[in-house]
Amino acid sequence: MTYHALSDSELVAGYNEGIVECFTEIYNRYWAILYRHALRMLRDECASQDVVQETFHSLIRHGSIQDAIPLRLLLYTTVRNRIINDYRREKVREKYLATLRHYVSASECTEIQVRERELQRQIEMEISRLPERMRLTFELSRKQHCDYKTIAERTSTSTETVRKQIHNAIRILRTKLSYF
């Protein structure tokens, strides 16, 4: 028997009775047509092939085809609905990813800010623990941006002493804050 000569309704009836060759003929008859239809909508060859394959796969899963609806209309509608559903799923996925990116970005900023505040608190605490003259020299240098000569005049010491005190203060702070 040549299934190529059968009408769509005869192919549907044969497929519903379990004749595999009827499904094969439906597939051969409509695959290219449905592919072009999907390609016009998607403008993506791979996605179009996937949609058509999924359409035929869903027919196999259901095991039968409604004979009340013309086969061509059923297949076109199935392809169109698959494309629409895929589009909707993609939009939901994009929205979710955007929300997730925003959440991750916000939490990273918060974590960085917390770490910065903790580091700043630790630095201030370690500076306050420095010997009085060393602390004063260091604060004049780093917080008030005074040069060595100005600091030496204000503290009544030599510029070499100022340089050594700042050097020692930095060494001490590096040691105390090394775990950050």
mmCIF file of N, CA and C in Angstrom, residues 17-88:
data_model
loop_
_atom_site.group_PDB
_atom_site.id
_atom_site.type_symbol
_atom_site.label_atom_id
_atom_site.label_comp_id
_atom_site.label_asym_id
_atom_site.label_seq_id
_atom_site.Cartn_x
_atom_site.Cartn_y
_atom_site.Cartn_z
ATOM 1 N N GLU A 17 -5.008 4.176 14.435
ATOM 2 C CA GLU A 17 -5.148 2.711 14.540
ATOM 3 C C GLU A 17 -3.817 2.031 14.838
ATOM 4 N N GLY A 18 -2.736 2.814 14.852
ATOM 5 C CA GLY A 18 -1.438 2.261 15.202
ATOM 6 C C GLY A 18 -0.548 1.924 14.026
ATOM 7 N N ILE A 19 -0.869 2.395 12.845
ATOM 8 C CA ILE A 19 -0.049 2.123 11.664
ATOM 9 C C ILE A 19 1.083 3.154 11.627
ATOM 10 N N VAL A 20 2.287 2.689 11.893
ATOM 11 C CA VAL A 20 3.452 3.568 12.000
ATOM 12 C C VAL A 20 3.751 4.251 10.669
ATOM 13 N N GLU A 21 3.525 3.555 9.568
ATOM 14 C CA GLU A 21 3.810 4.120 8.256
ATOM 15 C C GLU A 21 2.970 5.371 7.983
ATOM 16 N N CYS A 22 1.802 5.448 8.575
ATOM 17 C CA CYS A 22 0.960 6.644 8.416
ATOM 18 C C CYS A 22 1.631 7.849 9.079
ATOM 19 N N PHE A 23 2.191 7.609 10.274
ATOM 20 C CA PHE A 23 2.906 8.700 10.933
ATOM 21 C C PHE A 23 4.111 9.118 10.098
ATOM 22 N N THR A 24 4.834 8.160 9.565
ATOM 23 C CA THR A 24 5.999 8.448 8.729
ATOM 24 C C THR A 24 5.602 9.313 7.546
ATOM 25 N N GLU A 25 4.482 9.005 6.918
ATOM 26 C CA GLU A 25 4.008 9.800 5.780
ATOM 27 C C GLU A 25 3.607 11.211 6.218
ATOM 28 N N ILE A 26 2.957 11.324 7.374
ATOM 29 C CA ILE A 26 2.597 12.658 7.893
ATOM 30 C C ILE A 26 3.876 13.461 8.124
ATOM 31 N N TYR A 27 4.855 12.824 8.731
ATOM 32 C CA TYR A 27 6.137 13.480 8.997
ATOM 33 C C TYR A 27 6.785 13.937 7.688
ATOM 34 N N ASN A 28 6.884 13.045 6.723
ATOM 35 C CA ASN A 28 7.519 13.380 5.441
ATOM 36 C C ASN A 28 6.751 14.461 4.692
ATOM 37 N N ARG A 29 5.440 14.433 4.812
ATOM 38 C CA ARG A 29 4.599 15.389 4.087
ATOM 39 C C ARG A 29 4.687 16.791 4.681
ATOM 40 N N TYR A 30 4.780 16.887 6.011
ATOM 41 C CA TYR A 30 4.656 18.200 6.665
ATOM 42 C C TYR A 30 5.938 18.754 7.284
ATOM 43 N N TRP A 31 6.984 17.956 7.384
ATOM 44 C CA TRP A 31 8.178 18.448 8.060
ATOM 45 C C TRP A 31 8.723 19.714 7.417
ATOM 46 N N ALA A 32 8.943 19.712 6.117
ATOM 47 C CA ALA A 32 9.540 20.869 5.426
ATOM 48 C C ALA A 32 8.618 22.082 5.486
ATOM 49 N N ILE A 33 7.336 21.852 5.333
ATOM 50 C CA ILE A 33 6.362 22.957 5.378
ATOM 51 C C ILE A 33 6.370 23.607 6.769
ATOM 52 N N LEU A 34 6.337 22.780 7.802
ATOM 53 C CA LEU A 34 6.334 23.309 9.172
ATOM 54 C C LEU A 34 7.664 23.986 9.507
ATOM 55 N N TYR A 35 8.732 23.437 8.981
ATOM 56 C CA TYR A 35 10.049 24.040 9.198
ATOM 57 C C TYR A 35 10.091 25.451 8.608
ATOM 58 N N ARG A 36 9.622 25.614 7.385
ATOM 59 C CA ARG A 36 9.616 26.954 6.763
ATOM 60 C C ARG A 36 8.721 27.908 7.543
ATOM 61 N N HIS A 37 7.591 27.392 8.017
ATOM 62 C CA HIS A 37 6.674 28.209 8.823
ATOM 63 C C HIS A 37 7.381 28.681 10.108
ATOM 64 N N ALA A 38 8.044 27.763 10.779
ATOM 65 C CA ALA A 38 8.757 28.110 12.013
ATOM 66 C C ALA A 38 9.921 29.052 11.718
ATOM 67 N N LEU A 39 10.605 28.818 10.607
ATOM 68 C CA LEU A 39 11.746 29.654 10.245
ATOM 69 C C LEU A 39 11.306 31.093 9.977
ATOM 70 N N ARG A 40 10.156 31.274 9.355
ATOM 71 C CA ARG A 40 9.634 32.633 9.140
ATOM 72 C C ARG A 40 9.369 33.334 10.460
ATOM 73 N N MET A 41 8.918 32.590 11.443
ATOM 74 C CA MET A 41 8.596 33.198 12.734
ATOM 75 C C MET A 41 9.845 33.421 13.591
ATOM 76 N N LEU A 42 10.767 32.468 13.558
ATOM 77 C CA LEU A 42 11.919 32.520 14.464
ATOM 78 C C LEU A 42 13.183 33.121 13.852
ATOM 79 N N ARG A 43 13.333 32.954 12.556
ATOM 80 C CA ARG A 43 14.548 33.390 11.857
ATOM 81 C C ARG A 43 15.803 32.743 12.455
ATOM 82 N N ASP A 44 15.649 31.480 12.848
ATOM 83 C CA ASP A 44 16.746 30.720 13.425
ATOM 84 C C ASP A 44 16.562 29.264 12.999
ATOM 85 N N GLU A 45 17.513 28.763 12.219
ATOM 86 C CA GLU A 45 17.374 27.425 11.654
ATOM 87 C C GLU A 45 17.315 26.338 12.724
ATOM 88 N N CYS A 46 18.235 26.379 13.664
ATOM 89 C CA CYS A 46 18.279 25.345 14.711
ATOM 90 C C CYS A 46 17.017 25.359 15.568
ATOM 91 N N ALA A 47 16.608 26.546 15.976
ATOM 92 C CA ALA A 47 15.401 26.659 16.802
ATOM 93 C C ALA A 47 14.183 26.181 16.022
ATOM 94 N N SER A 48 14.133 26.485 14.733
ATOM 95 C CA SER A 48 13.006 26.052 13.902
ATOM 96 C C SER A 48 12.973 24.533 13.798
ATOM 97 N N GLN A 49 14.118 23.923 13.589
ATOM 98 C CA GLN A 49 14.182 22.459 13.530
ATOM 99 C C GLN A 49 13.727 21.849 14.850
ATOM 100 N N ASP A 50 14.170 22.436 15.953
ATOM 101 C CA ASP A 50 13.783 21.922 17.269
ATOM 102 C C ASP A 50 12.277 21.989 17.476
ATOM 103 N N VAL A 51 11.678 23.111 17.096
ATOM 104 C CA VAL A 51 10.237 23.279 17.281
ATOM 105 C C VAL A 51 9.471 22.234 16.475
ATOM 106 N N VAL A 52 9.877 22.014 15.236
ATOM 107 C CA VAL A 52 9.180 21.032 14.397
ATOM 108 C C VAL A 52 9.364 19.625 14.974
ATOM 109 N N GLN A 53 10.584 19.313 15.394
ATOM 110 C CA GLN A 53 10.823 17.985 15.978
ATOM 111 C C GLN A 53 9.982 17.797 17.242
ATOM 112 N N GLU A 54 9.914 18.831 18.075
ATOM 113 C CA GLU A 54 9.114 18.746 19.298
ATOM 114 C C GLU A 54 7.634 18.578 18.964
ATOM 115 N N THR A 55 7.193 19.200 17.904
ATOM 116 C CA THR A 55 5.794 19.069 17.486
ATOM 117 C C THR A 55 5.487 17.616 17.137
ATOM 118 N N PHE A 56 6.324 17.000 16.329
ATOM 119 C CA PHE A 56 6.095 15.604 15.959
ATOM 120 C C PHE A 56 6.294 14.673 17.150
ATOM 121 N N HIS A 57 7.221 15.021 18.001
ATOM 122 C CA HIS A 57 7.434 14.210 19.201
ATOM 123 C C HIS A 57 6.202 14.237 20.095
ATOM 124 N N SER A 58 5.555 15.390 20.192
ATOM 125 C CA SER A 58 4.342 15.469 21.017
ATOM 126 C C SER A 58 3.219 14.623 20.424
ATOM 127 N N LEU A 59 3.166 14.518 19.088
ATOM 128 C CA LEU A 59 2.162 13.648 18.467
ATOM 129 C C LEU A 59 2.408 12.190 18.861
ATOM 130 N N ILE A 60 3.655 11.786 18.859
ATOM 131 C CA ILE A 60 3.996 10.415 19.237
ATOM 132 C C ILE A 60 3.643 10.173 20.700
ATOM 133 N N ARG A 61 3.960 11.135 21.566
ATOM 134 C CA ARG A 61 3.657 10.987 23.001
ATOM 135 C C ARG A 61 2.165 10.813 23.245
ATOM 136 N N HIS A 62 1.362 11.598 22.516
ATOM 137 C CA HIS A 62 -0.093 11.512 22.714
ATOM 138 C C HIS A 62 -0.651 10.215 22.162
ATOM 139 N N GLY A 63 -0.025 9.666 21.162
ATOM 140 C CA GLY A 63 -0.447 8.377 20.627
ATOM 141 C C GLY A 63 -1.588 8.437 19.633
ATOM 142 N N SER A 64 -2.246 9.577 19.579
ATOM 143 C CA SER A 64 -3.327 9.717 18.594
ATOM 144 C C SER A 64 -3.456 11.184 18.206
ATOM 145 N N ILE A 65 -4.121 11.392 17.090
ATOM 146 C CA ILE A 65 -4.331 12.746 16.576
ATOM 147 C C ILE A 65 -5.833 12.977 16.504
ATOM 148 N N GLN A 66 -6.252 14.151 16.939
ATOM 149 C CA GLN A 66 -7.676 14.481 16.851
ATOM 150 C C GLN A 66 -8.091 14.518 15.385
ATOM 151 N N ASP A 67 -9.122 13.776 15.042
ATOM 152 C CA ASP A 67 -9.546 13.764 13.642
ATOM 153 C C ASP A 67 -10.621 14.813 13.358
ATOM 154 N N ALA A 68 -11.067 15.513 14.396
ATOM 155 C CA ALA A 68 -12.081 16.551 14.201
ATOM 156 C C ALA A 68 -11.469 17.815 13.612
ATOM 157 N N ILE A 69 -10.165 18.000 13.814
ATOM 158 C CA ILE A 69 -9.466 19.192 13.328
ATOM 159 C C ILE A 69 -8.638 18.789 12.113
ATOM 160 N N PRO A 70 -8.664 19.588 11.051
ATOM 161 C CA PRO A 70 -7.811 19.258 9.887
ATOM 162 C C PRO A 70 -6.343 19.164 10.318
ATOM 163 N N LEU A 71 -5.640 18.154 9.808
ATOM 164 C CA LEU A 71 -4.265 17.878 10.203
ATOM 165 C C LEU A 71 -3.357 19.080 9.990
ATOM 166 N N ARG A 72 -3.471 19.717 8.845
ATOM 167 C CA ARG A 72 -2.627 20.872 8.535
ATOM 168 C C ARG A 72 -2.815 21.964 9.581
ATOM 169 N N LEU A 73 -4.069 22.265 9.916
ATOM 170 C CA LEU A 73 -4.368 23.293 10.915
ATOM 171 C C LEU A 73 -3.808 22.893 12.281
ATOM 172 N N LEU A 74 -3.980 21.638 12.651
ATOM 173 C CA LEU A 74 -3.471 21.160 13.934
ATOM 174 C C LEU A 74 -1.949 21.321 14.014
ATOM 175 N N LEU A 75 -1.245 20.946 12.968
ATOM 176 C CA LEU A 75 0.218 21.032 12.977
ATOM 177 C C LEU A 75 0.702 22.478 12.992
ATOM 178 N N TYR A 76 0.087 23.327 12.151
ATOM 179 C CA TYR A 76 0.473 24.747 12.137
ATOM 180 C C TYR A 76 0.224 25.389 13.504
ATOM 181 N N THR A 77 -0.923 25.101 14.085
ATOM 182 C CA THR A 77 -1.269 25.678 15.388
ATOM 183 C C THR A 77 -0.315 25.178 16.475
ATOM 184 N N THR A 78 0.032 23.907 16.420
ATOM 185 C CA THR A 78 0.962 23.350 17.404
ATOM 186 C C THR A 78 2.325 24.023 17.308
ATOM 187 N N VAL A 79 2.824 24.196 16.083
ATOM 188 C CA VAL A 79 4.114 24.865 15.890
ATOM 189 C C VAL A 79 4.047 26.295 16.419
ATOM 190 N N ARG A 80 2.998 27.019 16.049
ATOM 191 C CA ARG A 80 2.852 28.412 16.496
ATOM 192 C C ARG A 80 2.796 28.496 18.020
ATOM 193 N N ASN A 81 2.011 27.616 18.634
ATOM 194 C CA ASN A 81 1.890 27.632 20.095
ATOM 195 C C ASN A 81 3.204 27.275 20.781
ATOM 196 N N ARG A 82 3.961 26.363 20.209
ATOM 197 C CA ARG A 82 5.275 26.016 20.768
ATOM 198 C C ARG A 82 6.206 27.229 20.720
ATOM 199 N N ILE A 83 6.183 27.926 19.614
ATOM 200 C CA ILE A 83 7.033 29.120 19.477
ATOM 201 C C ILE A 83 6.636 30.167 20.498
ATOM 202 N N ILE A 84 5.349 30.392 20.651
ATOM 203 C CA ILE A 84 4.859 31.378 21.625
ATOM 204 C C ILE A 84 5.243 30.954 23.046
ATOM 205 N N ASN A 85 5.055 29.685 23.367
ATOM 206 C CA ASN A 85 5.404 29.201 24.710
ATOM 207 C C ASN A 85 6.897 29.309 24.971
ATOM 208 N N ASP A 86 7.713 28.960 23.967
ATOM 209 C CA ASP A 86 9.165 29.092 24.123
ATOM 210 C C ASP A 86 9.555 30.549 24.340
ATOM 211 N N TYR A 87 8.913 31.446 23.603
ATOM 212 C CA TYR A 87 9.181 32.887 23.745
ATOM 213 C C TYR A 87 8.830 33.348 25.167
ATOM 214 N N ARG A 88 7.675 32.920 25.636
ATOM 215 C CA ARG A 88 7.259 33.304 26.993
ATOM 216 C C ARG A 88 8.228 32.764 28.045
#
